[in-house]
Each structure stands twice: as C-alpha cells, then as structure tokens.
Amino acid sequence: MDMISGLRAAAAGTAGTGVDTARSRALLSDDLVSAFSLRGRTAVVTGAASGIGRQAAITFAHAGADVVLGDLDRDGLEATAAEVVAAGGTATVAPTDVSDRSQVNALAVAAVRAGGRLDVWANVAGVIRTCRIVDATPEDLDAVTRVNLYGTYWGVAAAGRAMKHGGSIINVSSAGGEMPAPTLSVYAMTKAAIAHLTRCAAAELGPAGIRVNAVAPGFTDTPMVQRLWTRPDGSVDEDARAQMLALRSAQSPLGTTATADDQAWAMLYLAADASRFVTGQVLRPNGGVVM
Ligand code: NAP
C-alpha cells in the first residue's frame, strides 16, 4: 500500500458515525492527502544513490511522484530505482556529476523528457572533507565547493529554467553550516552559502511560482557519517560507532540522532502543496541541536 492509499485507509478507519462528522472528516482527509501528494508530478533528486537522497526519492515516489535520479554512482541509482519500482512507482536513472553544469542541465532535460514537466528538484548530492584551516589546500576547497556549492547552484539554475508551471526546489544545507566546528570549515562554509543561495533564489524565482527552501539536517545515520566508524577494510568499529552516536544524541534535547527518513519527511513537506506559502526558509530537522 503506498503512502496515499495508507492515509486514505487510515482516514476511512477513523471516520465517525454521524453523517456530518463523517463527511467533514472525509473532506478533511481528502485535503490532507492532496496537500502531501505528489501524484502526477515529476521530481528530480540528486545524490539519490545513497543516504538522504535515496530516502527522499523513495518517499517522493511513495507520495506519487515520477522520480528522476541523479548521482555519480550508477549502481546505487539502480538500487534506488529498484526500490521505487518494487513499491509501484516510476524511476528514471540519470547518472550525473552535479559539479558539471552541462550534466546538470542534461539532467533537467532528461526529467522533462521522462515526465513531460518538472515540478520538484531536490539538490541532495554532497561531500564532506575535514582539514585544519592552516593546512587546507586549493584541492580541499575545490573538491567540496564544486559538489556542494556549484552542484546546488547549477541545480537551482537548471530547475528554475525547466519549471514552466511553478514548482518546488529543495536544497540541503546542514546544522554544520550554523555551528562552527574544528576541521569542518570548508564543508560548513558551503552549507552556510547554500542557506543564503536558497533565500536569494526564493526572491528571484518566486514570481515564476517557484518556491525555494532548504533543509539543514542534524547528524543523520547515512553512509556519509558511517565512514567515521568504518575501518579501511570495511568492517565496523562498534565502539567508535556507539561513542559517536552517544555524543551526537547527547547534543539533542530529544536525546537521539536522525535517520534518513526524518530528512525525507521534511523534504516531502517542502515538495508538496502543504508548504505552498513557504519559500526562502531553512527547515532544521536536527533534533533541536540548533534552534
Ligand atoms: P551520502 O550517503 O554520502 O550520499 C551523498 C551522495 O551524493 C552519494 O551517493 C555521493 O556519491 C553523491 N555525490 C557525491 N558527489 C557527487 C557529484 N559530484 N555528483 C553527483 N552525486 C554526487 O550522504 P548523505 O548523508 O545522504 O548526505 C546527503 C546530503 O545531506 C549532503 O548534501 C550532506 O552534506 C547533507 N547532510 C548530511 C548530514 C548527515 O549527518 N548525514 C547532515 C547534514 C547535511 P559517492 O558516494 O559516489 O560520493
């Protein structure tokens, strides 16, 4: 059962016995379902081979979108597409290096070709690299900036051109973009810039009916952070994992860390009509680590 059918079934199961009450609940549930539905819409997700991007793509597909999946990792994209198709959805695999403007433009063309229109574009692809400021090389800055910042910028530009009927662009910033931390300056700088790019783009694209928002995730259990406790031979250092999760959980008033689902649900809200009056905002699914 997809998400929309599930919501309908849940609403039907809780309908009251009085005619008026049942009717108003049915109307409410229809509004609720359509507010979060992406049925008939085409959604591009970059970074869709892994982690948050993969989960966002699967969640968008459960909400009814035809998804177009961009990432460097073709095998990972195929795996995401297989999950979407197994759930009854439609996915187009489009290997893309988001740091290359012409490839990002080609991704937009592929999306319009696949769906006939473009409605949602999520810039999720990202990389992290640690270095002390005093040791940083031009290569450190280039490697992170080209993916996180240029990749997001070219994604916003391509989506802005291709969205002929309005739409929703979702960027991915980070709690790290707001909280200074040693060795993370380059990553944090790009994520802070993404938050401001989001506001600039919202101002520029709003008149075309295009909303631009960002999520700024807190620590989320994905392959990006799993590398912190994975040994070079691929085995997991369980002590390092437990220590890291305990440390990050303790930073949150909720006492826990996020899964990719937590980010995907926030992104679905920003993608769907439920957020139709929301633009230029940074939503922080971070467990209250930054308020
Ligand atoms: P992830 O599991 O590593 O996924 C990132 C994906 O982006 C990978 O499939 C990666 O491919 C892909 N990618 C890297 N460079 C690319 C390029 N040039 N073109 C296209 N795709 C490229 O990481 P994640 O945790 O899901 O992160 C997703 C986003 O959330 C990132 O922007 C990250 O900065 C942000 N974020 C994550 C956290 C967290 O705690 N996980 C917190 C805040 C923000 P490869 O694996 O081949 O490199």
Short mmCIF file of C-alpha atoms and ligand atoms in Angstrom, two decimals:
data_model
loop_
_atom_site.label_atom_id
_atom_site.label_comp_id
_atom_site.label_asym_id
_atom_site.label_seq_id
_atom_site.Cartn_x
_atom_site.Cartn_y
_atom_site.Cartn_z
CA MET A 1 0.00 0.00 0.00
CA ASP A 2 1.55 3.36 -0.96
CA MET A 3 1.53 6.35 1.35
CA ILE A 4 -1.54 7.96 -0.25
CA SER A 5 -3.61 4.75 -0.06
CA GLY A 6 -2.42 4.28 3.51
CA LEU A 7 -3.54 7.76 4.52
CA ARG A 8 -6.91 7.18 2.86
CA ALA A 9 -7.36 3.84 4.63
CA ALA A 10 -6.41 5.38 7.96
CA ALA A 11 -8.86 8.23 7.43
CA ALA A 12 -11.64 5.80 6.49
CA GLY A 13 -10.95 3.71 9.59
CA THR A 14 -11.30 6.69 11.92
CA ALA A 15 -14.41 8.26 10.34
CA GLY A 16 -17.17 8.96 12.90
CA THR A 17 -20.73 7.59 12.78
CA GLY A 18 -22.65 10.90 12.46
CA VAL A 19 -23.23 11.85 8.81
CA ASP A 20 -21.96 15.42 9.17
CA THR A 21 -18.93 14.40 11.17
CA ALA A 22 -18.07 11.61 8.77
CA ARG A 23 -18.47 13.93 5.80
CA SER A 24 -16.34 16.68 7.28
CA ARG A 25 -13.68 14.15 8.23
CA ALA A 26 -13.74 12.72 4.73
CA LEU A 27 -13.32 16.20 3.24
CA LEU A 28 -10.56 16.95 5.68
CA SER A 29 -8.79 13.73 4.84
CA ASP A 30 -9.03 14.47 1.10
CA ASP A 31 -7.47 17.87 1.69
CA LEU A 32 -4.81 16.30 3.84
CA VAL A 33 -3.99 13.65 1.28
CA SER A 34 -3.79 16.11 -1.60
CA ALA A 35 -1.68 18.53 0.46
CA PHE A 36 1.02 15.89 0.79
CA SER A 37 0.51 14.17 -2.56
CA LEU A 38 3.00 14.42 -5.42
CA ARG A 39 0.80 12.42 -7.77
CA GLY A 40 1.27 13.45 -11.40
CA ARG A 41 4.44 15.36 -10.60
CA THR A 42 7.99 14.83 -11.76
CA ALA A 43 10.71 15.11 -9.13
CA VAL A 44 14.48 15.19 -9.65
CA VAL A 45 16.62 14.08 -6.72
CA THR A 46 20.41 14.36 -6.85
CA GLY A 47 22.54 12.26 -4.53
CA ALA A 48 19.81 9.64 -4.99
CA ALA A 49 22.19 6.66 -4.88
CA SER A 50 22.70 6.85 -1.12
CA GLY A 51 21.52 8.07 2.26
CA ILE A 52 19.19 11.05 2.43
CA GLY A 53 18.86 11.39 -1.36
CA ARG A 54 17.87 7.76 -1.76
CA GLN A 55 15.28 8.02 1.03
CA ALA A 56 13.92 11.30 -0.34
CA ALA A 57 13.48 9.72 -3.78
CA ILE A 58 11.69 6.70 -2.33
CA THR A 59 9.46 8.92 -0.17
CA PHE A 60 8.59 11.20 -3.11
CA ALA A 61 7.73 8.09 -5.15
CA HIS A 62 5.51 6.78 -2.33
CA ALA A 63 3.75 10.16 -2.44
CA GLY A 64 3.04 9.58 -6.13
CA ALA A 65 5.87 11.37 -7.96
CA ASP A 66 7.68 10.05 -11.01
CA VAL A 67 11.26 10.34 -9.80
CA VAL A 68 14.37 11.11 -11.84
CA LEU A 69 17.50 10.04 -10.04
CA GLY A 70 20.89 11.78 -10.42
CA ASP A 71 24.17 10.74 -8.78
CA LEU A 72 27.71 9.71 -9.73
CA ASP A 73 27.06 6.15 -8.60
CA ARG A 74 25.10 4.27 -11.29
CA ASP A 75 24.82 1.03 -9.31
CA GLY A 76 23.47 2.92 -6.33
CA LEU A 77 20.95 4.68 -8.56
CA GLU A 78 19.81 1.33 -9.99
CA ALA A 79 19.29 0.05 -6.44
CA THR A 80 17.19 3.10 -5.53
CA ALA A 81 15.18 2.74 -8.75
CA ALA A 82 14.56 -0.94 -7.98
CA GLU A 83 13.07 0.02 -4.60
CA VAL A 84 10.85 2.63 -6.23
CA VAL A 85 9.64 0.22 -8.88
CA ALA A 86 9.05 -2.53 -6.28
CA ALA A 87 6.76 -0.08 -4.46
CA GLY A 88 4.80 0.52 -7.69
CA GLY A 89 6.48 3.78 -8.68
CA THR A 90 8.32 5.06 -11.73
CA ALA A 91 12.01 5.94 -11.71
CA THR A 92 14.44 7.19 -14.35
CA VAL A 93 18.14 6.65 -13.72
CA ALA A 94 20.29 9.53 -14.96
CA PRO A 95 23.94 9.32 -13.84
CA THR A 96 25.10 12.89 -13.24
CA ASP A 97 28.11 14.71 -11.84
CA VAL A 98 26.46 17.73 -10.23
CA SER A 99 29.69 19.71 -10.27
CA ASP A 100 29.47 19.77 -14.08
CA ARG A 101 26.96 22.38 -15.23
CA SER A 102 26.31 20.71 -18.59
CA GLN A 103 25.50 17.39 -16.90
CA VAL A 104 23.07 19.13 -14.52
CA ASN A 105 21.38 20.80 -17.48
CA ALA A 106 21.15 17.40 -19.16
CA LEU A 107 19.50 16.01 -16.01
CA ALA A 108 16.79 18.65 -16.30
CA VAL A 109 16.26 17.77 -19.96
CA ALA A 110 16.02 14.06 -19.05
CA ALA A 111 13.44 14.87 -16.36
CA VAL A 112 11.24 16.89 -18.68
CA ARG A 113 11.55 14.15 -21.32
CA ALA A 114 10.59 11.49 -18.76
CA GLY A 115 7.69 13.30 -17.10
CA GLY A 116 6.62 15.92 -19.64
CA ARG A 117 7.15 18.59 -16.98
CA LEU A 118 9.28 19.35 -13.94
CA ASP A 119 7.73 20.08 -10.55
CA VAL A 120 10.23 19.27 -7.82
CA TRP A 121 14.04 19.37 -7.71
CA ALA A 122 16.00 18.30 -4.62
CA ASN A 123 19.72 19.13 -4.53
CA VAL A 124 20.94 16.45 -2.11
CA ALA A 125 24.31 15.37 -3.53
CA GLY A 126 27.11 16.40 -1.22
CA VAL A 127 30.55 15.54 0.09
CA ILE A 128 32.35 16.20 3.35
CA ARG A 129 36.07 16.51 3.96
CA THR A 130 37.94 17.51 7.09
CA CYS A 131 41.05 19.70 7.22
CA ARG A 132 42.50 22.31 9.51
CA ILE A 133 42.34 25.83 8.05
CA VAL A 134 46.09 26.21 8.44
CA ASP A 135 46.66 23.05 6.37
CA ALA A 136 43.93 23.40 3.72
CA THR A 137 44.95 23.12 0.08
CA PRO A 138 43.22 24.54 -3.00
CA GLU A 139 42.25 20.94 -3.76
CA ASP A 140 40.41 20.65 -0.40
CA LEU A 141 38.40 23.78 -1.19
CA ASP A 142 37.74 22.78 -4.81
CA ALA A 143 36.64 19.23 -4.02
CA VAL A 144 33.95 20.27 -1.54
CA THR A 145 32.89 23.55 -3.15
CA ARG A 146 32.45 22.07 -6.61
CA VAL A 147 29.97 19.45 -5.40
CA ASN A 148 28.16 21.17 -2.55
CA LEU A 149 28.04 24.75 -3.77
CA TYR A 150 28.43 24.68 -7.54
CA GLY A 151 26.32 21.49 -7.70
CA THR A 152 23.49 23.12 -5.77
CA TYR A 153 23.79 26.37 -7.71
CA TRP A 154 23.63 24.64 -11.09
CA GLY A 155 20.72 22.55 -9.84
CA VAL A 156 18.75 25.64 -8.82
CA ALA A 157 19.53 27.26 -12.18
CA ALA A 158 18.53 24.22 -14.25
CA ALA A 159 15.32 23.72 -12.26
CA GLY A 160 14.48 27.42 -12.46
CA ARG A 161 14.67 27.26 -16.25
CA ALA A 162 12.81 23.96 -16.62
CA MET A 163 9.90 24.55 -14.20
CA LYS A 164 7.37 26.04 -16.61
CA HIS A 165 4.36 25.68 -14.27
CA GLY A 166 5.98 26.71 -10.97
CA GLY A 167 7.44 24.17 -8.62
CA SER A 168 9.48 23.48 -5.52
CA ILE A 169 13.27 23.42 -5.21
CA ILE A 170 14.75 21.90 -2.06
CA ASN A 171 18.40 22.43 -1.15
CA VAL A 172 20.33 20.63 1.56
CA SER A 173 22.25 22.80 4.00
CA SER A 174 23.43 21.41 7.36
CA ALA A 175 23.44 22.09 11.08
CA GLY A 176 27.19 22.29 10.43
CA GLY A 177 26.51 25.45 8.41
CA GLU A 178 25.39 27.16 11.62
CA MET A 179 27.66 25.58 14.25
CA PRO A 180 31.39 26.26 13.92
CA ALA A 181 33.45 23.09 14.45
CA PRO A 182 37.19 22.49 14.09
CA THR A 183 38.31 20.89 10.79
CA LEU A 184 34.90 21.39 9.14
CA SER A 185 35.38 24.95 7.85
CA VAL A 186 35.17 24.16 4.13
CA TYR A 187 32.08 21.96 4.43
CA ALA A 188 30.42 24.40 6.86
CA MET A 189 31.15 27.35 4.56
CA THR A 190 29.44 25.64 1.61
CA LYS A 191 26.43 24.71 3.73
CA ALA A 192 26.05 28.27 5.07
CA ALA A 193 26.27 29.53 1.49
CA ILE A 194 23.55 27.08 0.42
CA ALA A 195 21.22 28.56 3.05
CA HIS A 196 21.75 32.04 1.62
CA LEU A 197 21.56 30.85 -2.00
CA THR A 198 18.17 29.44 -1.00
CA ARG A 199 16.94 32.86 0.09
CA CYS A 200 18.38 34.60 -2.99
CA ALA A 201 16.78 32.06 -5.32
CA ALA A 202 13.44 32.29 -3.50
CA ALA A 203 13.39 36.05 -4.10
CA GLU A 204 14.32 35.65 -7.77
CA LEU A 205 12.13 32.67 -8.71
CA GLY A 206 9.06 33.40 -6.57
CA PRO A 207 7.38 35.49 -9.30
CA ALA A 208 7.53 32.40 -11.55
CA GLY A 209 5.67 30.39 -8.90
CA ILE A 210 8.81 28.52 -7.90
CA ARG A 211 9.39 28.06 -4.18
CA VAL A 212 12.94 27.53 -2.94
CA ASN A 213 13.61 26.14 0.53
CA ALA A 214 16.28 24.12 2.28
CA VAL A 215 16.58 21.52 4.97
CA ALA A 216 19.52 21.75 7.37
CA PRO A 217 19.84 18.24 8.78
CA GLY A 218 21.47 17.41 12.05
CA PHE A 219 23.55 14.25 12.45
CA THR A 220 21.85 11.61 10.31
CA ASP A 221 22.85 7.95 10.10
CA THR A 222 23.85 7.56 6.43
CA PRO A 223 26.92 6.25 4.58
CA MET A 224 28.44 9.75 4.80
CA VAL A 225 28.71 9.53 8.59
CA GLN A 226 29.08 5.74 8.72
CA ARG A 227 32.54 6.31 7.21
CA LEU A 228 33.50 7.80 10.59
CA TRP A 229 33.33 4.36 12.20
CA THR A 230 34.14 2.14 9.23
CA ARG A 231 37.67 0.74 9.11
CA PRO A 232 39.67 0.79 5.84
CA ASP A 233 38.87 -2.94 5.41
CA GLY A 234 35.13 -2.16 5.52
CA SER A 235 34.48 -3.59 8.98
CA VAL A 236 32.57 -1.54 11.56
CA ASP A 237 34.29 -0.24 14.68
CA GLU A 238 31.33 -0.76 17.03
CA ASP A 239 32.94 1.18 19.90
CA ALA A 240 33.58 4.21 17.69
CA ARG A 241 30.02 3.94 16.37
CA ALA A 242 28.48 3.77 19.85
CA GLN A 243 30.64 6.67 21.08
CA MET A 244 29.77 8.88 18.12
CA LEU A 245 26.03 8.16 18.35
CA ALA A 246 26.07 8.77 22.12
CA LEU A 247 27.94 12.06 21.66
CA ARG A 248 25.61 13.31 18.94
CA SER A 249 22.48 12.12 20.77
CA ALA A 250 23.55 13.99 23.90
CA GLN A 251 23.66 17.24 21.87
CA SER A 252 19.93 16.97 21.13
CA PRO A 253 17.20 17.78 23.66
CA LEU A 254 15.42 14.77 22.18
CA GLY A 255 18.39 12.59 23.09
CA THR A 256 18.68 10.89 19.72
CA THR A 257 20.02 11.24 16.19
CA ALA A 258 18.18 11.22 12.87
CA THR A 259 17.60 8.60 10.22
CA ALA A 260 17.33 9.43 6.53
CA ASP A 261 13.52 9.12 6.92
CA ASP A 262 13.48 12.13 9.23
CA GLN A 263 15.05 14.23 6.47
CA ALA A 264 12.87 12.75 3.72
CA TRP A 265 9.65 13.56 5.59
CA ALA A 266 10.73 17.18 5.99
CA MET A 267 11.63 17.30 2.30
CA LEU A 268 8.24 15.86 1.33
CA TYR A 269 6.57 18.69 3.23
CA LEU A 270 8.65 21.24 1.31
CA ALA A 271 8.00 19.48 -2.02
CA ALA A 272 4.22 19.24 -1.62
CA ASP A 273 1.42 21.80 -1.62
CA ALA A 274 1.26 21.57 2.19
CA SER A 275 4.07 24.14 2.13
CA ARG A 276 2.63 26.24 -0.72
CA PHE A 277 3.12 29.53 1.23
CA VAL A 278 6.62 28.64 2.41
CA THR A 279 9.62 29.94 0.48
CA GLY A 280 13.12 31.16 1.29
CA GLN A 281 13.15 29.14 4.51
CA VAL A 282 15.60 26.73 6.07
CA LEU A 283 13.83 23.91 7.91
CA ARG A 284 16.03 22.26 10.54
CA PRO A 285 15.35 18.57 11.17
CA ASN A 286 18.16 18.45 13.74
CA GLY A 287 16.54 17.31 16.98
CA GLY A 288 16.93 20.80 18.45
CA VAL A 289 20.73 20.83 18.24
CA VAL A 290 20.48 24.29 16.68
CA MET A 291 17.37 26.35 17.48
P1 NAP B 1 25.79 10.08 1.31
O1 NAP B 1 25.13 8.87 1.83
O2 NAP B 1 27.27 10.08 1.16
O3 NAP B 1 25.10 10.49 -0.06
C1 NAP B 1 25.61 11.53 -0.87
C2 NAP B 1 25.51 11.10 -2.32
O4 NAP B 1 25.96 12.17 -3.15
C3 NAP B 1 26.39 9.89 -2.62
O5 NAP B 1 25.69 8.93 -3.38
C4 NAP B 1 27.52 10.52 -3.41
O6 NAP B 1 28.15 9.63 -4.31
C5 NAP B 1 26.77 11.59 -4.16
N1 NAP B 1 27.69 12.53 -4.79
C6 NAP B 1 28.90 12.95 -4.35
N2 NAP B 1 29.48 13.76 -5.25
C7 NAP B 1 28.62 13.84 -6.30
C8 NAP B 1 28.67 14.51 -7.55
N3 NAP B 1 29.72 15.27 -7.92
N4 NAP B 1 27.61 14.38 -8.38
C9 NAP B 1 26.56 13.60 -8.05
N5 NAP B 1 26.46 12.94 -6.89
C10 NAP B 1 27.49 13.05 -6.02
O7 NAP B 1 25.49 11.33 2.27
P2 NAP B 1 24.15 11.81 3.00
O8 NAP B 1 24.42 11.82 4.45
O9 NAP B 1 22.94 11.14 2.47
O10 NAP B 1 24.17 13.33 2.54
C11 NAP B 1 23.21 13.90 1.68
C12 NAP B 1 23.24 15.40 1.87
O11 NAP B 1 22.89 15.71 3.21
C13 NAP B 1 24.63 16.03 1.64
O12 NAP B 1 24.47 17.26 0.98
C14 NAP B 1 25.14 16.23 3.06
O13 NAP B 1 26.08 17.28 3.12
C15 NAP B 1 23.86 16.58 3.77
N6 NAP B 1 23.91 16.40 5.22
C16 NAP B 1 24.12 15.18 5.77
C17 NAP B 1 24.15 15.05 7.14
C18 NAP B 1 24.39 13.73 7.82
O14 NAP B 1 24.58 13.72 9.05
N7 NAP B 1 24.36 12.60 7.10
C19 NAP B 1 23.96 16.19 7.96
C20 NAP B 1 23.75 17.41 7.35
C21 NAP B 1 23.71 17.52 5.98
P3 NAP B 1 29.50 8.92 -3.82
O15 NAP B 1 29.13 8.06 -2.65
O16 NAP B 1 29.91 8.16 -5.04
O17 NAP B 1 30.44 10.02 -3.44
#
